[in-house]
Amino acid sequence: MRTKSNKELETILKEKNNYTEEAIQAVTWELEDRNIIEKTVDISKEITVEDQITDTSIAKKTLENNESPFKELEVPFLYSKKAILGFTIFFSTIFGAVLLMQNLKEMNKPKARIEVLVFGILYILFSAVLSTYLPQMMFIPLLFNIIGYAVLTEYYWNKNLGKDFAYQKKPIWQPLATSILIVLLLVILLYFTTTFG
């Protein structure tokens, strides 16, 4: 934060919804050190020597790589739980799994991404096999999708991102267009195989 101008720091404070609490606190401390804002005493948060060394080494490494020092402090753009719900209900559990995998990619969690992918594939196979033994009713696939959504969010999201994780909502237009295109291609393929097959 010391490398930033007063104006840049004030801009971060104005746009505080885009940054984590830690970033806002660091900006506040820097502005207090510059006597731009009045100092506030916060006894609950004491910084140890180890924390200062770690913070300094992270900042130095970030500056050496020409990366933004705020990158790790910014609130990430992720697909919301509601977006995952919509894709899971209207398309399939695998579509919701793909959105969650994109979130995990954004948060740099490759192992969790693989777990979600494996779950999505196995769950689709399991529900397809099980639905052959169940009566053909409209609500059965919907029930499978709701259960799939619950596992994706209540287990994988909460385990890997946290239940109350702060993020900004990422627009869904691109995955929505891709999903509609995939479904249309599958419908056309099914039509041609039944008509000419």
Tab-separated table of N, CA, C and O in Angstrom, residues 15-121:
chain	number	residue	atom	x	y	z
A	15	GLU	N	-14.427	2.327	-3.286
A	15	GLU	CA	-14.924	1.117	-3.943
A	15	GLU	C	-14.698	-0.107	-3.049
A	15	GLU	O	-14.285	-1.165	-3.515
A	16	LYS	N	-14.952	0.042	-1.771
A	16	LYS	CA	-14.610	-0.992	-0.794
A	16	LYS	C	-15.328	-2.321	-1.032
A	16	LYS	O	-14.848	-3.361	-0.609
A	17	ASN	N	-16.446	-2.321	-1.748
A	17	ASN	CA	-17.153	-3.575	-2.028
A	17	ASN	C	-16.364	-4.495	-2.944
A	17	ASN	O	-16.625	-5.688	-3.010
A	18	ASN	N	-15.380	-3.945	-3.666
A	18	ASN	CA	-14.579	-4.748	-4.596
A	18	ASN	C	-13.367	-5.392	-3.932
A	18	ASN	O	-12.616	-6.109	-4.585
A	19	TYR	N	-13.142	-5.088	-2.642
A	19	TYR	CA	-11.935	-5.561	-1.967
A	19	TYR	C	-12.282	-6.278	-0.664
A	19	TYR	O	-13.348	-6.070	-0.091
A	20	THR	N	-11.350	-7.095	-0.199
A	20	THR	CA	-11.554	-7.824	1.048
A	20	THR	C	-11.385	-6.874	2.238
A	20	THR	O	-10.842	-5.770	2.103
A	21	GLU	N	-11.810	-7.354	3.397
A	21	GLU	CA	-11.677	-6.555	4.618
A	21	GLU	C	-10.208	-6.273	4.920
A	21	GLU	O	-9.856	-5.197	5.402
A	22	GLU	N	-9.334	-7.247	4.621
A	22	GLU	CA	-7.904	-7.077	4.880
A	22	GLU	C	-7.330	-5.939	4.052
A	22	GLU	O	-6.500	-5.151	4.517
A	23	ALA	N	-7.763	-5.853	2.777
A	23	ALA	CA	-7.275	-4.782	1.900
A	23	ALA	C	-7.726	-3.422	2.415
A	23	ALA	O	-6.939	-2.468	2.466
A	24	ILE	N	-8.984	-3.336	2.814
A	24	ILE	CA	-9.517	-2.071	3.328
A	24	ILE	C	-8.785	-1.672	4.602
A	24	ILE	O	-8.444	-0.501	4.801
A	25	GLN	N	-8.498	-2.662	5.457
A	25	GLN	CA	-7.775	-2.368	6.701
A	25	GLN	C	-6.367	-1.862	6.400
A	25	GLN	O	-5.893	-0.895	7.004
A	26	ALA	N	-5.693	-2.495	5.424
A	26	ALA	CA	-4.337	-2.069	5.054
A	26	ALA	C	-4.340	-0.647	4.493
A	26	ALA	O	-3.459	0.162	4.806
A	27	VAL	N	-5.338	-0.329	3.675
A	27	VAL	CA	-5.460	1.031	3.127
A	27	VAL	C	-5.704	2.027	4.256
A	27	VAL	O	-5.099	3.107	4.295
A	28	THR	N	-6.579	1.662	5.180
A	28	THR	CA	-6.886	2.540	6.320
A	28	THR	C	-5.625	2.836	7.125
A	28	THR	O	-5.343	3.987	7.470
A	29	TRP	N	-4.832	1.791	7.413
A	29	TRP	CA	-3.594	1.974	8.176
A	29	TRP	C	-2.620	2.891	7.437
A	29	TRP	O	-1.995	3.752	8.041
A	30	GLU	N	-2.518	2.693	6.131
A	30	GLU	CA	-1.591	3.514	5.348
A	30	GLU	C	-2.038	4.976	5.339
A	30	GLU	O	-1.216	5.886	5.487
A	31	LEU	N	-3.340	5.206	5.190
A	31	LEU	CA	-3.840	6.579	5.218
A	31	LEU	C	-3.676	7.210	6.603
A	31	LEU	O	-3.444	8.416	6.728
A	32	GLU	N	-3.786	6.380	7.640
A	32	GLU	CA	-3.544	6.878	9.002
A	32	GLU	C	-2.077	7.258	9.169
A	32	GLU	O	-1.766	8.301	9.769
A	33	ASP	N	-1.179	6.431	8.652
A	33	ASP	CA	0.256	6.731	8.743
A	33	ASP	C	0.604	8.025	8.009
A	33	ASP	O	1.520	8.742	8.404
A	34	ARG	N	-0.124	8.302	6.936
A	34	ARG	CA	0.121	9.529	6.163
A	34	ARG	C	-0.633	10.731	6.748
A	34	ARG	O	-0.607	11.812	6.175
A	35	ASN	N	-1.328	10.511	7.857
A	35	ASN	CA	-2.118	11.557	8.532
A	35	ASN	C	-3.209	12.139	7.629
A	35	ASN	O	-3.556	13.311	7.729
A	36	ILE	N	-3.757	11.310	6.754
A	36	ILE	CA	-4.845	11.754	5.886
A	36	ILE	C	-6.181	11.503	6.565
A	36	ILE	O	-7.109	12.279	6.396
A	37	ILE	N	-6.247	10.417	7.321
A	37	ILE	CA	-7.438	10.176	8.127
A	37	ILE	C	-7.007	10.011	9.571
A	37	ILE	O	-5.837	9.725	9.855
A	38	GLU	N	-7.965	10.180	10.465
A	38	GLU	CA	-7.659	10.116	11.888
A	38	GLU	C	-7.408	8.679	12.314
A	38	GLU	O	-8.091	7.755	11.863
A	39	LYS	N	-6.422	8.490	13.181
A	39	LYS	CA	-6.063	7.145	13.626
A	39	LYS	C	-7.138	6.576	14.531
A	39	LYS	O	-7.705	7.267	15.359
A	40	THR	N	-7.380	5.259	14.339
A	40	THR	CA	-8.303	4.546	15.211
A	40	THR	C	-7.523	3.439	15.895
A	40	THR	O	-6.658	2.822	15.282
A	41	VAL	N	-7.823	3.196	17.143
A	41	VAL	CA	-7.108	2.166	17.899
A	41	VAL	C	-7.882	0.868	17.785
A	41	VAL	O	-9.062	0.805	18.093
A	42	ASP	N	-7.202	-0.152	17.307
A	42	ASP	CA	-7.823	-1.472	17.182
A	42	ASP	C	-6.957	-2.476	17.922
A	42	ASP	O	-5.992	-3.004	17.392
A	43	ILE	N	-7.297	-2.711	19.191
A	43	ILE	CA	-6.507	-3.597	20.051
A	43	ILE	C	-6.704	-5.051	19.661
A	43	ILE	O	-5.831	-5.884	19.857
A	44	SER	N	-7.854	-5.362	19.058
A	44	SER	CA	-8.172	-6.761	18.754
A	44	SER	C	-7.251	-7.353	17.697
A	44	SER	O	-7.087	-8.558	17.625
A	45	LYS	N	-6.619	-6.498	16.862
A	45	LYS	CA	-5.769	-7.017	15.796
A	45	LYS	C	-4.334	-6.579	16.025
A	45	LYS	O	-3.989	-5.422	15.832
A	46	GLU	N	-3.503	-7.510	16.446
A	46	GLU	CA	-2.094	-7.219	16.636
A	46	GLU	C	-1.317	-7.946	15.548
A	46	GLU	O	-1.547	-9.119	15.282
A	47	ILE	N	-0.389	-7.259	14.936
A	47	ILE	CA	0.415	-7.870	13.878
A	47	ILE	C	1.719	-8.339	14.479
A	47	ILE	O	2.450	-7.577	15.107
A	48	THR	N	2.014	-9.616	14.275
A	48	THR	CA	3.252	-10.176	14.797
A	48	THR	C	4.386	-9.904	13.817
A	48	THR	O	4.168	-9.532	12.671
A	49	VAL	N	5.610	-10.113	14.288
A	49	VAL	CA	6.785	-9.932	13.436
A	49	VAL	C	6.734	-10.900	12.261
A	49	VAL	O	7.056	-10.539	11.128
A	50	GLU	N	6.272	-12.142	12.501
A	50	GLU	CA	6.166	-13.134	11.421
A	50	GLU	C	5.203	-12.669	10.338
A	50	GLU	O	5.468	-12.826	9.160
A	51	ASP	N	4.061	-12.075	10.754
A	51	ASP	CA	3.086	-11.556	9.794
A	51	ASP	C	3.696	-10.457	8.943
A	51	ASP	O	3.496	-10.403	7.739
A	52	GLN	N	4.475	-9.557	9.597
A	52	GLN	CA	5.088	-8.459	8.855
A	52	GLN	C	6.098	-8.972	7.844
A	52	GLN	O	6.151	-8.507	6.710
A	53	ILE	N	6.901	-9.968	8.235
A	53	ILE	CA	7.891	-10.553	7.322
A	53	ILE	C	7.191	-11.218	6.153
A	53	ILE	O	7.567	-11.034	5.000
A	54	THR	N	6.128	-11.998	6.432
A	54	THR	CA	5.370	-12.674	5.380
A	54	THR	C	4.745	-11.670	4.430
A	54	THR	O	4.844	-11.803	3.216
A	55	ASP	N	4.102	-10.620	4.984
A	55	ASP	CA	3.471	-9.599	4.151
A	55	ASP	C	4.485	-8.896	3.269
A	55	ASP	O	4.237	-8.639	2.095
A	56	THR	N	5.677	-8.589	3.828
A	56	THR	CA	6.711	-7.915	3.059
A	56	THR	C	7.229	-8.795	1.936
A	56	THR	O	7.406	-8.336	0.810
A	57	SER	N	7.443	-10.089	2.217
A	57	SER	CA	7.957	-10.992	1.173
A	57	SER	C	6.934	-11.206	0.075
A	57	SER	O	7.280	-11.272	-1.099
A	58	ILE	N	5.645	-11.279	0.436
A	58	ILE	CA	4.585	-11.430	-0.579
A	58	ILE	C	4.531	-10.185	-1.447
A	58	ILE	O	4.447	-10.273	-2.671
A	59	ALA	N	4.611	-9.016	-0.817
A	59	ALA	CA	4.563	-7.763	-1.577
A	59	ALA	C	5.757	-7.647	-2.517
A	59	ALA	O	5.614	-7.252	-3.669
A	60	LYS	N	6.962	-8.018	-2.028
A	60	LYS	CA	8.162	-7.945	-2.866
A	60	LYS	C	8.051	-8.888	-4.055
A	60	LYS	O	8.335	-8.525	-5.193
A	61	LYS	N	7.585	-10.119	-3.806
A	61	LYS	CA	7.427	-11.106	-4.877
A	61	LYS	C	6.408	-10.619	-5.907
A	61	LYS	O	6.600	-10.765	-7.106
A	62	THR	N	5.312	-10.032	-5.433
A	62	THR	CA	4.271	-9.517	-6.330
A	62	THR	C	4.814	-8.410	-7.217
A	62	THR	O	4.572	-8.391	-8.424
A	63	LEU	N	5.580	-7.483	-6.628
A	63	LEU	CA	6.135	-6.379	-7.404
A	63	LEU	C	7.176	-6.871	-8.406
A	63	LEU	O	7.281	-6.344	-9.504
A	64	GLU	N	7.960	-7.903	-8.036
A	64	GLU	CA	8.955	-8.452	-8.959
A	64	GLU	C	8.291	-9.082	-10.175
A	64	GLU	O	8.817	-9.038	-11.276
A	65	ASN	N	7.120	-9.691	-9.989
A	65	ASN	CA	6.413	-10.354	-11.094
A	65	ASN	C	5.519	-9.400	-11.874
A	65	ASN	O	4.748	-9.824	-12.729
A	66	ASN	N	5.589	-8.103	-11.563
A	66	ASN	CA	4.755	-7.085	-12.212
A	66	ASN	C	3.264	-7.382	-12.080
A	66	ASN	O	2.487	-7.119	-12.978
A	67	GLU	N	2.865	-7.977	-10.976
A	67	GLU	CA	1.459	-8.259	-10.728
A	67	GLU	C	0.885	-7.144	-9.868
A	67	GLU	O	1.606	-6.430	-9.194
A	68	SER	N	-0.432	-7.045	-9.892
A	68	SER	CA	-1.091	-6.055	-9.051
A	68	SER	C	-0.988	-6.500	-7.592
A	68	SER	O	-1.316	-7.645	-7.274
A	69	PRO	N	-0.533	-5.612	-6.705
A	69	PRO	CA	-0.455	-6.009	-5.296
A	69	PRO	C	-1.819	-6.199	-4.674
A	69	PRO	O	-1.951	-6.719	-3.591
A	70	PHE	N	-2.881	-5.788	-5.381
A	70	PHE	CA	-4.230	-5.924	-4.844
A	70	PHE	C	-4.902	-7.210	-5.312
A	70	PHE	O	-5.997	-7.500	-4.887
A	71	LYS	N	-4.265	-7.961	-6.210
A	71	LYS	CA	-4.904	-9.133	-6.827
A	71	LYS	C	-5.438	-10.092	-5.767
A	71	LYS	O	-6.565	-10.555	-5.851
A	72	GLU	N	-4.612	-10.395	-4.761
A	72	GLU	CA	-5.049	-11.350	-3.737
A	72	GLU	C	-6.050	-10.729	-2.775
A	72	GLU	O	-6.731	-11.433	-2.046
A	73	LEU	N	-6.127	-9.398	-2.758
A	73	LEU	CA	-7.016	-8.724	-1.815
A	73	LEU	C	-8.376	-8.405	-2.427
A	73	LEU	O	-9.295	-8.048	-1.712
A	74	GLU	N	-8.475	-8.503	-3.740
A	74	GLU	CA	-9.737	-8.196	-4.399
A	74	GLU	C	-10.743	-9.311	-4.165
A	74	GLU	O	-10.385	-10.473	-4.085
A	75	VAL	N	-12.007	-8.927	-4.061
A	75	VAL	CA	-13.079	-9.913	-3.945
A	75	VAL	C	-13.242	-10.541	-5.327
A	75	VAL	O	-13.432	-9.834	-6.313
A	76	PRO	N	-13.157	-11.873	-5.429
A	76	PRO	CA	-13.182	-12.511	-6.753
A	76	PRO	C	-14.571	-12.496	-7.391
A	76	PRO	O	-15.583	-12.404	-6.709
A	77	PHE	N	-14.597	-12.588	-8.728
A	77	PHE	CA	-15.840	-12.730	-9.472
A	77	PHE	C	-16.113	-14.223	-9.624
A	77	PHE	O	-15.325	-14.945	-10.231
A	78	LEU	N	-17.241	-14.677	-9.068
A	78	LEU	CA	-17.605	-16.093	-9.129
A	78	LEU	C	-19.060	-16.241	-9.546
A	78	LEU	O	-19.866	-15.328	-9.353
A	79	TYR	N	-19.376	-17.420	-10.096
A	79	TYR	CA	-20.778	-17.728	-10.374
A	79	TYR	C	-21.463	-17.998	-9.045
A	79	TYR	O	-20.949	-18.737	-8.203
A	80	SER	N	-22.626	-17.406	-8.841
A	80	SER	CA	-23.318	-17.509	-7.556
A	80	SER	C	-23.978	-18.880	-7.385
A	80	SER	O	-24.115	-19.642	-8.348
A	81	LYS	N	-24.405	-19.147	-6.161
A	81	LYS	CA	-25.136	-20.391	-5.888
A	81	LYS	C	-26.443	-20.425	-6.662
A	81	LYS	O	-26.883	-21.480	-7.108
A	82	LYS	N	-27.067	-19.250	-6.840
A	82	LYS	CA	-28.316	-19.196	-7.615
A	82	LYS	C	-28.073	-19.543	-9.068
A	82	LYS	O	-28.895	-20.207	-9.708
A	83	ALA	N	-26.930	-19.103	-9.615
A	83	ALA	CA	-26.584	-19.448	-11.001
A	83	ALA	C	-26.376	-20.959	-11.121
A	83	ALA	O	-26.871	-21.596	-12.065
A	84	ILE	N	-25.691	-21.538	-10.146
A	84	ILE	CA	-25.472	-22.990	-10.149
A	84	ILE	C	-26.805	-23.715	-10.027
A	84	ILE	O	-27.042	-24.720	-10.706
A	85	LEU	N	-27.706	-23.184	-9.191
A	85	LEU	CA	-29.044	-23.769	-9.053
A	85	LEU	C	-29.777	-23.751	-10.388
A	85	LEU	O	-30.325	-24.770	-10.827
A	86	GLY	N	-29.789	-22.598	-11.053
A	86	GLY	CA	-30.485	-22.477	-12.332
A	86	GLY	C	-29.956	-23.441	-13.380
A	86	GLY	O	-30.726	-24.125	-14.061
A	87	PHE	N	-28.640	-23.517	-13.503
A	87	PHE	CA	-28.045	-24.415	-14.499
A	87	PHE	C	-28.300	-25.877	-14.153
A	87	PHE	O	-28.520	-26.697	-15.037
A	88	THR	N	-28.285	-26.198	-12.863
A	88	THR	CA	-28.519	-27.583	-12.441
A	88	THR	C	-29.970	-27.983	-12.686
A	88	THR	O	-30.236	-29.078	-13.174
A	89	ILE	N	-30.904	-27.105	-12.368
A	89	ILE	CA	-32.325	-27.417	-12.517
A	89	ILE	C	-32.731	-27.471	-13.993
A	89	ILE	O	-33.363	-28.417	-14.451
A	90	PHE	N	-32.367	-26.429	-14.749
A	90	PHE	CA	-32.854	-26.328	-16.127
A	90	PHE	C	-32.053	-27.156	-17.129
A	90	PHE	O	-32.581	-27.531	-18.176
A	91	PHE	N	-30.809	-27.443	-16.829
A	91	PHE	CA	-29.999	-28.231	-17.751
A	91	PHE	C	-29.701	-29.597	-17.141
A	91	PHE	O	-30.321	-30.575	-17.484
A	92	SER	N	-28.753	-29.629	-16.210
A	92	SER	CA	-28.391	-30.898	-15.575
A	92	SER	C	-27.352	-30.618	-14.496
A	92	SER	O	-26.740	-29.552	-14.473
A	93	THR	N	-27.129	-31.587	-13.637
A	93	THR	CA	-26.154	-31.432	-12.557
A	93	THR	C	-24.759	-31.167	-13.113
A	93	THR	O	-23.991	-30.406	-12.524
A	94	ILE	N	-24.429	-31.757	-14.249
A	94	ILE	CA	-23.088	-31.578	-14.812
A	94	ILE	C	-22.868	-30.119	-15.213
A	94	ILE	O	-21.759	-29.600	-15.118
A	95	PHE	N	-23.917	-29.419	-15.641
A	95	PHE	CA	-23.780	-28.007	-16.004
A	95	PHE	C	-23.483	-27.164	-14.760
A	95	PHE	O	-22.655	-26.254	-14.799
A	96	GLY	N	-24.168	-27.475	-13.651
A	96	GLY	CA	-23.886	-26.788	-12.386
A	96	GLY	C	-22.485	-27.097	-11.895
A	96	GLY	O	-21.794	-26.232	-11.358
A	97	ALA	N	-22.052	-28.352	-12.104
A	97	ALA	CA	-20.701	-28.749	-11.701
A	97	ALA	C	-19.646	-27.961	-12.479
A	97	ALA	O	-18.622	-27.557	-11.920
A	98	VAL	N	-19.905	-27.724	-13.756
A	98	VAL	CA	-18.954	-26.959	-14.579
A	98	VAL	C	-18.823	-25.528	-14.057
A	98	VAL	O	-17.716	-24.981	-13.981
A	99	LEU	N	-19.938	-24.904	-13.669
A	99	LEU	CA	-19.875	-23.551	-13.102
A	99	LEU	C	-19.070	-23.535	-11.808
A	99	LEU	O	-18.248	-22.650	-11.585
A	100	LEU	N	-19.320	-24.528	-10.954
A	100	LEU	CA	-18.570	-24.603	-9.696
A	100	LEU	C	-17.091	-24.838	-9.972
A	100	LEU	O	-16.221	-24.275	-9.299
A	101	MET	N	-16.793	-25.647	-10.997
A	101	MET	CA	-15.390	-25.875	-11.370
A	101	MET	C	-14.724	-24.578	-11.824
A	101	MET	O	-13.551	-24.342	-11.519
A	102	GLN	N	-15.457	-23.727	-12.532
A	102	GLN	CA	-14.913	-22.426	-12.941
A	102	GLN	C	-14.593	-21.566	-11.708
A	102	GLN	O	-13.557	-20.890	-11.668
A	103	ASN	N	-15.472	-21.622	-10.709
A	103	ASN	CA	-15.207	-20.884	-9.465
A	103	ASN	C	-13.943	-21.399	-8.783
A	103	ASN	O	-13.124	-20.626	-8.308
A	104	LEU	N	-13.807	-22.713	-8.741
A	104	LEU	CA	-12.641	-23.308	-8.089
A	104	LEU	C	-11.365	-23.017	-8.868
A	104	LEU	O	-10.292	-22.862	-8.287
A	105	LYS	N	-11.489	-22.922	-10.195
A	105	LYS	CA	-10.331	-22.529	-11.015
A	105	LYS	C	-9.922	-21.100	-10.673
A	105	LYS	O	-8.728	-20.801	-10.533
A	106	GLU	N	-10.896	-20.217	-10.535
A	106	GLU	CA	-10.634	-18.816	-10.178
A	106	GLU	C	-9.934	-18.725	-8.821
A	106	GLU	O	-9.092	-17.865	-8.605
A	107	MET	N	-10.293	-19.626	-7.907
A	107	MET	CA	-9.705	-19.615	-6.567
A	107	MET	C	-8.468	-20.506	-6.464
A	107	MET	O	-7.958	-20.744	-5.376
A	108	ASN	N	-8.004	-21.043	-7.606
A	108	ASN	CA	-6.790	-21.860	-7.673
A	108	ASN	C	-6.865	-23.098	-6.775
A	108	ASN	O	-6.009	-23.329	-5.938
A	109	LYS	N	-7.921	-23.890	-6.987
A	109	LYS	CA	-8.116	-25.127	-6.223
A	109	LYS	C	-8.256	-26.299	-7.209
A	109	LYS	O	-9.368	-26.794	-7.428
A	110	PRO	N	-7.136	-26.734	-7.810
A	110	PRO	CA	-7.215	-27.772	-8.847
A	110	PRO	C	-7.712	-29.128	-8.328
A	110	PRO	O	-8.455	-29.825	-9.027
A	111	LYS	N	-7.329	-29.507	-7.126
A	111	LYS	CA	-7.760	-30.799	-6.579
A	111	LYS	C	-9.275	-30.824	-6.382
A	111	LYS	O	-9.953	-31.795	-6.725
A	112	ALA	N	-9.809	-29.725	-5.859
A	112	ALA	CA	-11.262	-29.627	-5.650
A	112	ALA	C	-12.005	-29.638	-6.982
A	112	ALA	O	-13.089	-30.222	-7.094
A	113	ARG	N	-11.417	-29.037	-8.020
A	113	ARG	CA	-12.040	-29.045	-9.359
A	113	ARG	C	-12.200	-30.469	-9.870
A	113	ARG	O	-13.238	-30.834	-10.418
A	114	ILE	N	-11.157	-31.273	-9.695
A	114	ILE	CA	-11.220	-32.666	-10.151
A	114	ILE	C	-12.282	-33.429	-9.380
A	114	ILE	O	-13.039	-34.213	-9.960
A	115	GLU	N	-12.365	-33.189	-8.065
A	115	GLU	CA	-13.388	-33.849	-7.245
A	115	GLU	C	-14.794	-33.519	-7.750
A	115	GLU	O	-15.648	-34.399	-7.860
A	116	VAL	N	-15.025	-32.244	-8.067
A	116	VAL	CA	-16.346	-31.815	-8.554
A	116	VAL	C	-16.640	-32.439	-9.915
A	116	VAL	O	-17.759	-32.900	-10.173
A	117	LEU	N	-15.643	-32.505	-10.790
A	117	LEU	CA	-15.826	-33.119	-12.112
A	117	LEU	C	-16.176	-34.595	-11.986
A	117	LEU	O	-17.127	-35.082	-12.609
A	118	VAL	N	-15.438	-35.307	-11.141
A	118	VAL	CA	-15.698	-36.743	-10.929
A	118	VAL	C	-17.098	-36.932	-10.357
A	118	VAL	O	-17.851	-37.800	-10.806
A	119	PHE	N	-17.454	-36.101	-9.364
A	119	PHE	CA	-18.802	-36.203	-8.804
A	119	PHE	C	-19.852	-35.986	-9.884
A	119	PHE	O	-20.822	-36.742	-9.974
A	120	GLY	N	-19.693	-34.913	-10.691
A	120	GLY	CA	-20.674	-34.597	-11.730
A	120	GLY	C	-20.877	-35.742	-12.704
A	120	GLY	O	-22.011	-36.114	-13.024
A	121	ILE	N	-19.784	-36.332	-13.174
A	121	ILE	CA	-19.873	-37.439	-14.144
A	121	ILE	C	-20.507	-38.667	-13.510
A	121	ILE	O	-21.433	-39.272	-14.067
